[in-house]
Amino acid sequence: GVGTANTASNVLDDYEEGALSLGIVTGTASFAYARYTKIGNSVTIRFQILNIADQSTDSAITITGLPFASSAANQATQGILARYFNGGGDAIVAYTGPNETTVSFYQTINGGNLVHVKHSHLNNSSATAYVTLTYESA
């Protein structure tokens, strides 16, 4: 209640923030505003990806360098703001699955099939995306 002393169960003692060092699996890309905040086992990352060199291969766009591996039970998605990501589908989401230090992008097409956003889906040299994603760390 009001006026009670802090106990170990409600004291914030696991807080960390910093810059992200991100990469991309295929080709090269630049990243801006790349930061993370970790509170307990909750990690929030945010970044802009731009200057994506590979805009032709069928490889999935995969970002590397998450600061903490995700938990075995993690399934985290978040919508992104992107331009010139044109896979012909619906809204694009960022996704981090279980036991991963990567972010992939997915969209739904053909009445609901979930597919990777690929480098070949980028249709302009100005392709960029803003991403914020919160996931559970291991």
PDB file of C-alpha atoms in Angstrom, residues 14-127:
ATOM      1  CA  ASP A  14      17.918  -4.494 -14.061  1.00  0.00           C
ATOM      2  CA  TYR A  15      17.960  -1.583 -16.502  1.00  0.00           C
ATOM      3  CA  GLU A  16      20.280  -1.118 -19.453  1.00  0.00           C
ATOM      4  CA  GLU A  17      20.280   1.005 -22.592  1.00  0.00           C
ATOM      5  CA  GLY A  18      22.693   1.606 -25.417  1.00  0.00           C
ATOM      6  CA  ALA A  19      23.484   1.728 -29.097  1.00  0.00           C
ATOM      7  CA  LEU A  20      22.810  -1.237 -31.380  1.00  0.00           C
ATOM      8  CA  SER A  21      25.464  -2.608 -33.713  1.00  0.00           C
ATOM      9  CA  LEU A  22      23.303  -4.051 -36.483  1.00  0.00           C
ATOM     10  CA  GLY A  23      24.097  -5.807 -39.740  1.00  0.00           C
ATOM     11  CA  ILE A  24      22.258  -7.441 -42.614  1.00  0.00           C
ATOM     12  CA  VAL A  25      22.743 -11.036 -43.799  1.00  0.00           C
ATOM     13  CA  THR A  26      22.740 -10.333 -47.557  1.00  0.00           C
ATOM     14  CA  GLY A  27      24.568  -7.323 -49.003  1.00  0.00           C
ATOM     15  CA  THR A  28      25.024  -4.144 -46.992  1.00  0.00           C
ATOM     16  CA  ALA A  29      22.760  -1.596 -45.356  1.00  0.00           C
ATOM     17  CA  SER A  30      22.990   1.452 -43.140  1.00  0.00           C
ATOM     18  CA  PHE A  31      21.265   1.893 -39.812  1.00  0.00           C
ATOM     19  CA  ALA A  32      20.284   5.060 -37.973  1.00  0.00           C
ATOM     20  CA  TYR A  33      18.663   5.748 -34.585  1.00  0.00           C
ATOM     21  CA  ALA A  34      19.715   2.222 -33.562  1.00  0.00           C
ATOM     22  CA  ARG A  35      19.160   1.951 -29.797  1.00  0.00           C
ATOM     23  CA  TYR A  36      17.931  -0.559 -27.244  1.00  0.00           C
ATOM     24  CA  THR A  37      16.466  -0.491 -23.761  1.00  0.00           C
ATOM     25  CA  LYS A  38      16.356  -3.566 -21.522  1.00  0.00           C
ATOM     26  CA  ILE A  39      14.237  -3.685 -18.372  1.00  0.00           C
ATOM     27  CA  GLY A  40      14.254  -7.090 -16.716  1.00  0.00           C
ATOM     28  CA  ASN A  41      13.754  -9.592 -19.537  1.00  0.00           C
ATOM     29  CA  SER A  42      11.924  -7.092 -21.779  1.00  0.00           C
ATOM     30  CA  VAL A  43      14.098  -5.700 -24.588  1.00  0.00           C
ATOM     31  CA  THR A  44      12.927  -2.902 -26.881  1.00  0.00           C
ATOM     32  CA  ILE A  45      14.949  -2.184 -30.002  1.00  0.00           C
ATOM     33  CA  ARG A  46      14.421   0.657 -32.458  1.00  0.00           C
ATOM     34  CA  PHE A  47      16.216   1.532 -35.663  1.00  0.00           C
ATOM     35  CA  GLN A  48      15.938   2.835 -39.190  1.00  0.00           C
ATOM     36  CA  ILE A  49      17.324   0.705 -42.026  1.00  0.00           C
ATOM     37  CA  LEU A  50      18.347   2.438 -45.244  1.00  0.00           C
ATOM     38  CA  ASN A  51      20.842   2.232 -48.125  1.00  0.00           C
ATOM     39  CA  ILE A  52      20.018  -1.443 -48.639  1.00  0.00           C
ATOM     40  CA  ALA A  53      22.443  -2.507 -51.372  1.00  0.00           C
ATOM     41  CA  ASP A  54      20.825  -5.807 -52.429  1.00  0.00           C
ATOM     42  CA  GLN A  55      17.499  -5.128 -54.133  1.00  0.00           C
ATOM     43  CA  SER A  56      17.391  -8.119 -56.445  1.00  0.00           C
ATOM     44  CA  THR A  57      17.980 -11.489 -54.761  1.00  0.00           C
ATOM     45  CA  ASP A  58      15.256 -13.756 -53.401  1.00  0.00           C
ATOM     46  CA  SER A  59      16.953 -13.807 -49.986  1.00  0.00           C
ATOM     47  CA  ALA A  60      14.837 -12.800 -47.011  1.00  0.00           C
ATOM     48  CA  ILE A  61      15.783  -9.451 -45.469  1.00  0.00           C
ATOM     49  CA  THR A  62      17.321 -10.427 -42.121  1.00  0.00           C
ATOM     50  CA  ILE A  63      18.854  -8.002 -39.626  1.00  0.00           C
ATOM     51  CA  THR A  64      21.527  -9.275 -37.246  1.00  0.00           C
ATOM     52  CA  GLY A  65      22.940  -7.935 -34.000  1.00  0.00           C
ATOM     53  CA  LEU A  66      20.168  -7.948 -31.408  1.00  0.00           C
ATOM     54  CA  PRO A  67      21.835  -7.202 -28.070  1.00  0.00           C
ATOM     55  CA  PHE A  68      20.287 -10.192 -26.253  1.00  0.00           C
ATOM     56  CA  ALA A  69      19.082 -13.566 -27.539  1.00  0.00           C
ATOM     57  CA  SER A  70      15.336 -14.059 -27.374  1.00  0.00           C
ATOM     58  CA  SER A  71      13.789 -16.585 -25.006  1.00  0.00           C
ATOM     59  CA  ALA A  72      12.724 -20.057 -26.095  1.00  0.00           C
ATOM     60  CA  ALA A  73       9.091 -18.953 -25.746  1.00  0.00           C
ATOM     61  CA  ASN A  74       9.454 -15.625 -27.566  1.00  0.00           C
ATOM     62  CA  GLN A  75       7.150 -14.712 -30.466  1.00  0.00           C
ATOM     63  CA  ALA A  76       7.394 -10.955 -30.979  1.00  0.00           C
ATOM     64  CA  THR A  77       5.969  -8.942 -33.875  1.00  0.00           C
ATOM     65  CA  GLN A  78       5.435  -5.273 -34.475  1.00  0.00           C
ATOM     66  CA  GLY A  79       4.250  -3.272 -37.463  1.00  0.00           C
ATOM     67  CA  ILE A  80       6.815  -1.084 -39.187  1.00  0.00           C
ATOM     68  CA  LEU A  81       6.728   2.093 -41.231  1.00  0.00           C
ATOM     69  CA  ALA A  82       8.368   1.343 -44.576  1.00  0.00           C
ATOM     70  CA  ARG A  83       8.602   2.809 -48.034  1.00  0.00           C
ATOM     71  CA  TYR A  84       9.454   1.022 -51.274  1.00  0.00           C
ATOM     72  CA  PHE A  85       8.988  -2.406 -49.680  1.00  0.00           C
ATOM     73  CA  ASN A  86       6.640  -3.775 -52.340  1.00  0.00           C
ATOM     74  CA  GLY A  87       5.947  -7.480 -52.037  1.00  0.00           C
ATOM     75  CA  GLY A  88       2.354  -7.078 -53.126  1.00  0.00           C
ATOM     76  CA  GLY A  89       1.031  -7.917 -49.696  1.00  0.00           C
ATOM     77  CA  ASP A  90      -0.610  -6.377 -46.693  1.00  0.00           C
ATOM     78  CA  ALA A  91       1.043  -4.663 -43.746  1.00  0.00           C
ATOM     79  CA  ILE A  92       4.659  -5.549 -43.093  1.00  0.00           C
ATOM     80  CA  VAL A  93       5.717  -6.650 -39.615  1.00  0.00           C
ATOM     81  CA  ALA A  94       9.086  -7.103 -37.962  1.00  0.00           C
ATOM     82  CA  TYR A  95       9.465 -10.506 -36.275  1.00  0.00           C
ATOM     83  CA  THR A  96      11.835 -12.126 -33.810  1.00  0.00           C
ATOM     84  CA  GLY A  97      11.181 -15.769 -32.992  1.00  0.00           C
ATOM     85  CA  PRO A  98      12.473 -18.066 -30.246  1.00  0.00           C
ATOM     86  CA  ASN A  99      16.209 -18.274 -29.506  1.00  0.00           C
ATOM     87  CA  GLU A 100      17.174 -15.614 -32.060  1.00  0.00           C
ATOM     88  CA  THR A 101      19.366 -12.521 -32.309  1.00  0.00           C
ATOM     89  CA  THR A 102      17.858 -11.501 -35.668  1.00  0.00           C
ATOM     90  CA  VAL A 103      14.866  -9.589 -37.005  1.00  0.00           C
ATOM     91  CA  SER A 104      13.051 -10.666 -40.176  1.00  0.00           C
ATOM     92  CA  PHE A 105      10.180  -9.014 -42.011  1.00  0.00           C
ATOM     93  CA  TYR A 106       6.924 -10.701 -42.988  1.00  0.00           C
ATOM     94  CA  GLN A 107       3.713  -9.777 -44.775  1.00  0.00           C
ATOM     95  CA  THR A 108       0.517 -11.587 -45.651  1.00  0.00           C
ATOM     96  CA  ILE A 109      -0.395 -12.231 -49.276  1.00  0.00           C
ATOM     97  CA  ASN A 110      -2.748 -14.450 -51.249  1.00  0.00           C
ATOM     98  CA  GLY A 111      -5.546 -14.415 -48.734  1.00  0.00           C
ATOM     99  CA  GLY A 112      -3.428 -14.773 -45.635  1.00  0.00           C
ATOM    100  CA  ASN A 113      -0.228 -16.697 -46.366  1.00  0.00           C
ATOM    101  CA  LEU A 114       2.669 -15.359 -44.279  1.00  0.00           C
ATOM    102  CA  VAL A 115       5.796 -14.753 -46.394  1.00  0.00           C
ATOM    103  CA  HIS A 116       9.237 -13.246 -45.886  1.00  0.00           C
ATOM    104  CA  VAL A 117       9.887  -9.818 -47.313  1.00  0.00           C
ATOM    105  CA  LYS A 118      12.774 -10.396 -49.718  1.00  0.00           C
ATOM    106  CA  HIS A 119      15.441  -8.135 -51.125  1.00  0.00           C
ATOM    107  CA  SER A 120      13.724  -8.414 -54.520  1.00  0.00           C
ATOM    108  CA  HIS A 121      10.627  -6.787 -52.966  1.00  0.00           C
ATOM    109  CA  LEU A 122      12.535  -3.522 -52.593  1.00  0.00           C
ATOM    110  CA  ASN A 123      11.629  -1.438 -55.609  1.00  0.00           C
ATOM    111  CA  ASN A 124      13.604   1.750 -55.112  1.00  0.00           C
ATOM    112  CA  SER A 125      17.102   2.706 -53.981  1.00  0.00           C
ATOM    113  CA  SER A 126      15.425   4.843 -51.306  1.00  0.00           C
ATOM    114  CA  ALA A 127      13.853   1.802 -49.601  1.00  0.00           C
TER     115      ALA A 127
END
